PDB file of N, CA and C in Angstrom:
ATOM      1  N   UNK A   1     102.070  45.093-124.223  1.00 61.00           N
ATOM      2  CA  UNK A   1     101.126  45.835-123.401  1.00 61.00           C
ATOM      3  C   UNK A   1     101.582  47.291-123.331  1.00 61.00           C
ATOM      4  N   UNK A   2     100.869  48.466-123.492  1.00 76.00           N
ATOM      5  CA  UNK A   2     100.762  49.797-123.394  1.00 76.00           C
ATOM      6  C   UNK A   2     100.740  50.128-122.230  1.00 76.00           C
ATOM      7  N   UNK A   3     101.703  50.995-121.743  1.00 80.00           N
ATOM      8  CA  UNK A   3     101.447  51.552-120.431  1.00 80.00           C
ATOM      9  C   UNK A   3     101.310  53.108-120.574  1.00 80.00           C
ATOM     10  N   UNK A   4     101.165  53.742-120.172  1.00 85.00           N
ATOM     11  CA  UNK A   4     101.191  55.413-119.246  1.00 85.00           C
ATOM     12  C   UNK A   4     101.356  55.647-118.250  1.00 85.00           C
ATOM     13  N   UNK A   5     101.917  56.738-118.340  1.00 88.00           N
ATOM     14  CA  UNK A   5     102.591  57.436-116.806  1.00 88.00           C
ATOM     15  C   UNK A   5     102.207  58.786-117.131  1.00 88.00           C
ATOM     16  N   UNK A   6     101.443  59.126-115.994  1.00 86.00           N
ATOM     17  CA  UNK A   6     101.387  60.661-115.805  1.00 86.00           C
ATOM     18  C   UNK A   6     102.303  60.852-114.223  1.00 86.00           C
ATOM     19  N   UNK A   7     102.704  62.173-114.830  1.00 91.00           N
ATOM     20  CA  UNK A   7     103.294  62.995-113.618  1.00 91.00           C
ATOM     21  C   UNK A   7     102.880  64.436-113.201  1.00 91.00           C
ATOM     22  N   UNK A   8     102.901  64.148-111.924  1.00 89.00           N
ATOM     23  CA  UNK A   8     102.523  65.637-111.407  1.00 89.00           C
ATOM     24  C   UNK A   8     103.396  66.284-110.500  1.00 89.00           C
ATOM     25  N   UNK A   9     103.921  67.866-110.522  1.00 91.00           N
ATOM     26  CA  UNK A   9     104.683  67.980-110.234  1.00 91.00           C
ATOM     27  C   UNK A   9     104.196  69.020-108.803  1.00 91.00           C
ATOM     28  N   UNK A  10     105.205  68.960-108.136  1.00 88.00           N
ATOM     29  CA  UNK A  10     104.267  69.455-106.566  1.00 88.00           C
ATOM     30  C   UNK A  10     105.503  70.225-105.878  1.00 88.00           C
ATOM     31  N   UNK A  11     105.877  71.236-106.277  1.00 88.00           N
ATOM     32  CA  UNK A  11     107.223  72.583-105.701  1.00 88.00           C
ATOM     33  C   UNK A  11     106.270  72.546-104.705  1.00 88.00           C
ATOM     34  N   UNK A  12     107.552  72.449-103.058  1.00 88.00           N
ATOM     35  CA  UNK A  12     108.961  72.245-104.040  1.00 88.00           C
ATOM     36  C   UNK A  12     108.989  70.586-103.571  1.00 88.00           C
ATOM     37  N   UNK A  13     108.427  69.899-103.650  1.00 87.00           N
ATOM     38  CA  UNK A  13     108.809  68.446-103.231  1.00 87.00           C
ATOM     39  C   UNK A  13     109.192  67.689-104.029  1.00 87.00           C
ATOM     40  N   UNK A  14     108.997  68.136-105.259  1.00 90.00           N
ATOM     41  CA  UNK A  14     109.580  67.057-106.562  1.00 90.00           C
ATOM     42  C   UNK A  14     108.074  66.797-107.506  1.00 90.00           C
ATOM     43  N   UNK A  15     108.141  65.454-107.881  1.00 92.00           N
ATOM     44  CA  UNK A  15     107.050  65.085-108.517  1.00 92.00           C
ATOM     45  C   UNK A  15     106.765  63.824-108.295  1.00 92.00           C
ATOM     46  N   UNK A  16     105.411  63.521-108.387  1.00 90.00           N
ATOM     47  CA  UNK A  16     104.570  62.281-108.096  1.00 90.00           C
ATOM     48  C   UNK A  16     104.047  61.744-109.493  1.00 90.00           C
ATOM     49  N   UNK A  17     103.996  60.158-109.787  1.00 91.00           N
ATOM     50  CA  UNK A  17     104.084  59.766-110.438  1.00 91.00           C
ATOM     51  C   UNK A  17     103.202  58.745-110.775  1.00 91.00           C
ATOM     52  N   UNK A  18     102.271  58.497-111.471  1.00 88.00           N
ATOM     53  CA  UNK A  18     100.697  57.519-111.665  1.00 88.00           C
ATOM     54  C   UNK A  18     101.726  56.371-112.789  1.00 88.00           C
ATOM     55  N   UNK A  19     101.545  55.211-112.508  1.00 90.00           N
ATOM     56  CA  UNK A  19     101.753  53.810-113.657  1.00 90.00           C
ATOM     57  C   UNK A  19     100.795  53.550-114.074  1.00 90.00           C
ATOM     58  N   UNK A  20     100.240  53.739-114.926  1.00 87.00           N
ATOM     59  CA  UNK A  20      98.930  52.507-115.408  1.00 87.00           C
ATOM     60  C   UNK A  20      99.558  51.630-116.311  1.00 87.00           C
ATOM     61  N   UNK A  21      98.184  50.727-116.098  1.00 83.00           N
ATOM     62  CA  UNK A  21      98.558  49.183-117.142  1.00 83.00           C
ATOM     63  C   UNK A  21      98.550  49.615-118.449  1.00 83.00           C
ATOM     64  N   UNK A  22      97.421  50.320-118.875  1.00 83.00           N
ATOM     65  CA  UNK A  22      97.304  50.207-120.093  1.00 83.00           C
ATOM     66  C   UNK A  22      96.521  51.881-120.557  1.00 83.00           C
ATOM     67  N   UNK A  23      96.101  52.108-121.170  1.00 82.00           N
ATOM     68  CA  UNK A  23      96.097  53.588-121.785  1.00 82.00           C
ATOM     69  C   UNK A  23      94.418  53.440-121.688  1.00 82.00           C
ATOM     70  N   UNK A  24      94.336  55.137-121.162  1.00 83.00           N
ATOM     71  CA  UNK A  24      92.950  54.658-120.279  1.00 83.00           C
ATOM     72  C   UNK A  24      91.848  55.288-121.500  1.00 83.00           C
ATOM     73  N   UNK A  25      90.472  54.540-121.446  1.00 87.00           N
ATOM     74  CA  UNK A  25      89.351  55.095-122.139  1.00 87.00           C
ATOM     75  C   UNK A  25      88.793  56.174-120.846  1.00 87.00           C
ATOM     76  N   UNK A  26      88.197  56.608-121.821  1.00 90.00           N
ATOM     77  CA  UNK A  26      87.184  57.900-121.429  1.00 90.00           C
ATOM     78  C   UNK A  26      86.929  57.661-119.785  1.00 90.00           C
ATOM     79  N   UNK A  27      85.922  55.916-120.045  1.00 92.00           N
ATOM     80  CA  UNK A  27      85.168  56.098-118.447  1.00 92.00           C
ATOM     81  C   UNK A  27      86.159  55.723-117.873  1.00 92.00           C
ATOM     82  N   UNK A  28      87.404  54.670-118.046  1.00 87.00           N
ATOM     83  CA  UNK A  28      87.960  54.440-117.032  1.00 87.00           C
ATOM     84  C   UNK A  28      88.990  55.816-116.659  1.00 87.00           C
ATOM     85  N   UNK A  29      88.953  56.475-117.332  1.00 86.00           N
ATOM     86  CA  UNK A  29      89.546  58.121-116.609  1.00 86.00           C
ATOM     87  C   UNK A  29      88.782  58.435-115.627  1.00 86.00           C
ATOM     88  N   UNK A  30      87.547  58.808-116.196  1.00 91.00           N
ATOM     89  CA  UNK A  30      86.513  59.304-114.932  1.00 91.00           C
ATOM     90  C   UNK A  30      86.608  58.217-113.915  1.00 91.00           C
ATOM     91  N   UNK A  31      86.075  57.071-113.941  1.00 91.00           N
ATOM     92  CA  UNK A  31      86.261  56.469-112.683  1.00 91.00           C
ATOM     93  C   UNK A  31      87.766  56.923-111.958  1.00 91.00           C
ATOM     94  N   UNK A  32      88.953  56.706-112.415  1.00 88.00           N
ATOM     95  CA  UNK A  32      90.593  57.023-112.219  1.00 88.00           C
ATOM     96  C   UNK A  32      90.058  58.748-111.119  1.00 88.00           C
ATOM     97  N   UNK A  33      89.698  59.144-111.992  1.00 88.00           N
ATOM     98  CA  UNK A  33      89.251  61.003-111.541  1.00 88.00           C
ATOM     99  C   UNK A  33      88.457  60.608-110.006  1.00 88.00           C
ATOM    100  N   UNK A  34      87.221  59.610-110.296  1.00 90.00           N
ATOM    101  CA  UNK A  34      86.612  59.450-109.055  1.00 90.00           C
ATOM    102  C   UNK A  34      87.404  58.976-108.016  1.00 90.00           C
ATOM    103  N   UNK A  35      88.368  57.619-108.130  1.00 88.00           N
ATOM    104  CA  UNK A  35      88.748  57.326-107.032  1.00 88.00           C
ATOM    105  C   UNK A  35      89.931  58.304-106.232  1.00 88.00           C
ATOM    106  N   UNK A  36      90.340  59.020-107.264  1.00 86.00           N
ATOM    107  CA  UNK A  36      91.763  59.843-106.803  1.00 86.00           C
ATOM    108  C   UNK A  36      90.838  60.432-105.967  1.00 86.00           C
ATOM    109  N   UNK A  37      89.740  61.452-105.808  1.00 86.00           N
ATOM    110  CA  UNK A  37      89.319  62.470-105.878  1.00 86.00           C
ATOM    111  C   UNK A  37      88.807  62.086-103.915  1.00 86.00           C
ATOM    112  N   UNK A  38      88.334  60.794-104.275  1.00 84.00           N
ATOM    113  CA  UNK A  38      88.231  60.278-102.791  1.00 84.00           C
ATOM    114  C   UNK A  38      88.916  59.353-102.031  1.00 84.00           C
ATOM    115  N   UNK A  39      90.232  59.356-102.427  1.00 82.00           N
ATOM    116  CA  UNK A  39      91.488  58.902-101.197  1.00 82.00           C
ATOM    117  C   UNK A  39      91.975  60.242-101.126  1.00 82.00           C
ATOM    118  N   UNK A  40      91.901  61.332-101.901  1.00 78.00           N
ATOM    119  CA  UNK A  40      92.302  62.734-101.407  1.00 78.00           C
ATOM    120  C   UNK A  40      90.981  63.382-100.426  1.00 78.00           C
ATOM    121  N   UNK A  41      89.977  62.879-100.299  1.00 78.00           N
ATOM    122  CA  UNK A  41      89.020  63.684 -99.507  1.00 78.00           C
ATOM    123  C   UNK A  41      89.285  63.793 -98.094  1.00 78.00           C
ATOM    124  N   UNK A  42      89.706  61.980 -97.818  1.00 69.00           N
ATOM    125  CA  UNK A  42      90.245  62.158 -95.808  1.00 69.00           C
ATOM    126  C   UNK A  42      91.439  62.891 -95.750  1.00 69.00           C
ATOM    127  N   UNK A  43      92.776  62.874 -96.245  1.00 64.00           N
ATOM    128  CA  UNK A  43      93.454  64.045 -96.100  1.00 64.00           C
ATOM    129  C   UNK A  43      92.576  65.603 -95.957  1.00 64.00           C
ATOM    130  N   UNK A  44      92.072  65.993 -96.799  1.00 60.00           N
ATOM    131  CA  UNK A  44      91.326  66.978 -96.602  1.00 60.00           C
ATOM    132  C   UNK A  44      90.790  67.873 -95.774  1.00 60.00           C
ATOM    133  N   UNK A  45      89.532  66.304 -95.741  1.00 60.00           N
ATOM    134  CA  UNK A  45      88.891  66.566 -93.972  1.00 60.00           C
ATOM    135  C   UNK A  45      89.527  66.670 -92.820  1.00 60.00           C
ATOM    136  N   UNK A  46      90.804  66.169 -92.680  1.00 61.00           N
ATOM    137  CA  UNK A  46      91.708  66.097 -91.384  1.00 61.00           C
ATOM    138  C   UNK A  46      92.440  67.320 -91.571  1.00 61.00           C
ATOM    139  N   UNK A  47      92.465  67.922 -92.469  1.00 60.00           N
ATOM    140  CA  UNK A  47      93.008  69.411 -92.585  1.00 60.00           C
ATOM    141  C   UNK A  47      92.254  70.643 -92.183  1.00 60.00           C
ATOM    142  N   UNK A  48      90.866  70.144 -91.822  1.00 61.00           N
ATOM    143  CA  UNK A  48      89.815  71.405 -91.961  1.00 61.00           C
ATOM    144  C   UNK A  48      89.696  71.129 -90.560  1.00 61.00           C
ATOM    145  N   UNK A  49      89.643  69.824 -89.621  1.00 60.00           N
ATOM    146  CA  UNK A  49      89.847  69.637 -88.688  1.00 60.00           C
ATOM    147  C   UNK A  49      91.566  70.335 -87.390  1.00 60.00           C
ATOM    148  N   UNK A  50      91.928  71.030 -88.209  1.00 63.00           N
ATOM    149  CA  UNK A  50      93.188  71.145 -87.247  1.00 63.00           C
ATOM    150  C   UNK A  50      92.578  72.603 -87.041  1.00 63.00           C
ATOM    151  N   UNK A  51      93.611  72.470 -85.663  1.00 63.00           N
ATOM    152  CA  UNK A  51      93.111  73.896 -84.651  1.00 63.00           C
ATOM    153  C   UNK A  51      93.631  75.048 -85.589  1.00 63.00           C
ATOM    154  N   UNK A  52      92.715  75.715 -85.164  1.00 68.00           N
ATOM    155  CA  UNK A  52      93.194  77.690 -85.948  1.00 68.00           C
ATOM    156  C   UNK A  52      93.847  77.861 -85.797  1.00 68.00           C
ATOM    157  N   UNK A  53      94.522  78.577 -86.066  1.00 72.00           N
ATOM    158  CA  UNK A  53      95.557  79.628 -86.190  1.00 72.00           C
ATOM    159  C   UNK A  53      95.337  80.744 -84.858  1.00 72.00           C
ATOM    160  N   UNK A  54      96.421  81.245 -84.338  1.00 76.00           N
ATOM    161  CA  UNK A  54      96.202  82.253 -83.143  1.00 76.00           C
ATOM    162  C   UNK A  54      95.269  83.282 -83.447  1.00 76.00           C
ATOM    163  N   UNK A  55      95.700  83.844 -84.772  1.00 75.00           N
ATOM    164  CA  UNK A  55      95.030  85.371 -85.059  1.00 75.00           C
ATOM    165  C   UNK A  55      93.351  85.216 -84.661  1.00 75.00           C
ATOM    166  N   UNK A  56      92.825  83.600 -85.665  1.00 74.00           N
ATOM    167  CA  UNK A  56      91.236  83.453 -85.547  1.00 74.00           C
ATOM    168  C   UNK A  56      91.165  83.209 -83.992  1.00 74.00           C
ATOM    169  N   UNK A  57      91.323  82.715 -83.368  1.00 75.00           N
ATOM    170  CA  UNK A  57      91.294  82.256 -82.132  1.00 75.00           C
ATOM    171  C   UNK A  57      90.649  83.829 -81.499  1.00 75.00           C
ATOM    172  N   UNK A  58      91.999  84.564 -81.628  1.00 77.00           N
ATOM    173  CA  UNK A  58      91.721  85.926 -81.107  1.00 77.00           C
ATOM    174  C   UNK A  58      91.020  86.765 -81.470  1.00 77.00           C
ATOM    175  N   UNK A  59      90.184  86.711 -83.240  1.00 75.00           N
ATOM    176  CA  UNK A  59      89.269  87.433 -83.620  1.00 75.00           C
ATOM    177  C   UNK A  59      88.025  86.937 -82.969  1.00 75.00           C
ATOM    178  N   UNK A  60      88.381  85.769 -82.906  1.00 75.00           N
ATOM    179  CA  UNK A  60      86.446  84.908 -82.760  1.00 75.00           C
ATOM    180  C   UNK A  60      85.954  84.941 -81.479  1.00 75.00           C
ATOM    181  N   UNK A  61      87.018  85.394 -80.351  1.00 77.00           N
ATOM    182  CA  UNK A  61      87.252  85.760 -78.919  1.00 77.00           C
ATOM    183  C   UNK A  61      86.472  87.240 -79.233  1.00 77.00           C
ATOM    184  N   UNK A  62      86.894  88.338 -80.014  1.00 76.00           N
ATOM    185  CA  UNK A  62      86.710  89.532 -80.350  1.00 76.00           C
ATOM    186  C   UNK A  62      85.303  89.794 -80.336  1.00 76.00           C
ATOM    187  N   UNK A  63      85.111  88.953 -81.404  1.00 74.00           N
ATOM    188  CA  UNK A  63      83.320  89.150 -81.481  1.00 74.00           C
ATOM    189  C   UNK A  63      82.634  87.996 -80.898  1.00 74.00           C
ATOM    190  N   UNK A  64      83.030  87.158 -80.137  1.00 75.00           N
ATOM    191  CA  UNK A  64      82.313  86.765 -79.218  1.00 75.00           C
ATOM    192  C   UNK A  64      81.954  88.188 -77.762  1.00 75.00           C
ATOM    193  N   UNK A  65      82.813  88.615 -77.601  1.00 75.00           N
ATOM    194  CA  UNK A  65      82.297  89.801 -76.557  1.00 75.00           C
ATOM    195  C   UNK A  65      81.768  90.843 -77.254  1.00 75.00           C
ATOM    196  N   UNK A  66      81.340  91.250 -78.635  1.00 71.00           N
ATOM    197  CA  UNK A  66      80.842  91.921 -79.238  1.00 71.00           C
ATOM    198  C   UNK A  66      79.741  92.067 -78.935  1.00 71.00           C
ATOM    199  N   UNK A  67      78.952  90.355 -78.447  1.00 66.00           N
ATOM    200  CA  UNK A  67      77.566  90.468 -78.460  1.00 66.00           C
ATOM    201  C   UNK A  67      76.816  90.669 -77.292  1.00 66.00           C
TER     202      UNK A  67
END
């Protein structure tokens, strides 16, 4: 049986590392592409969700009395 390993490397934490069974065709890449693409989306979203930063806080305060 054929395997592959891709690695990706992520400074400065080291590198992360994919096993597959067997050596992928075309669609099963794309599907591979699809599912990565959405167990990385909730990380994401929970990132866009965290509170601002002071500076915005204090700009968006700024032009809120602008108006």
């Amino acid at each position: 049986m054929a395997t592959q390993q891709i690695s990706f490397l992520i400074p400065p934490y080291g590198t992360a590392t994919l096993n597959l069974p067997e050596l992928l065709t075309p669609d099963a890449f794309a599907r591979l592409d699809s599912a990565i693409d959405q167990a990385l989306a909730e990380p994401r979203q929970a990132l866009g969700d965290a509170a601002p930063d002071p500076g915005s806080i204090e700009y968006d305060s700024w032009l809120n009395r602008q108006q």
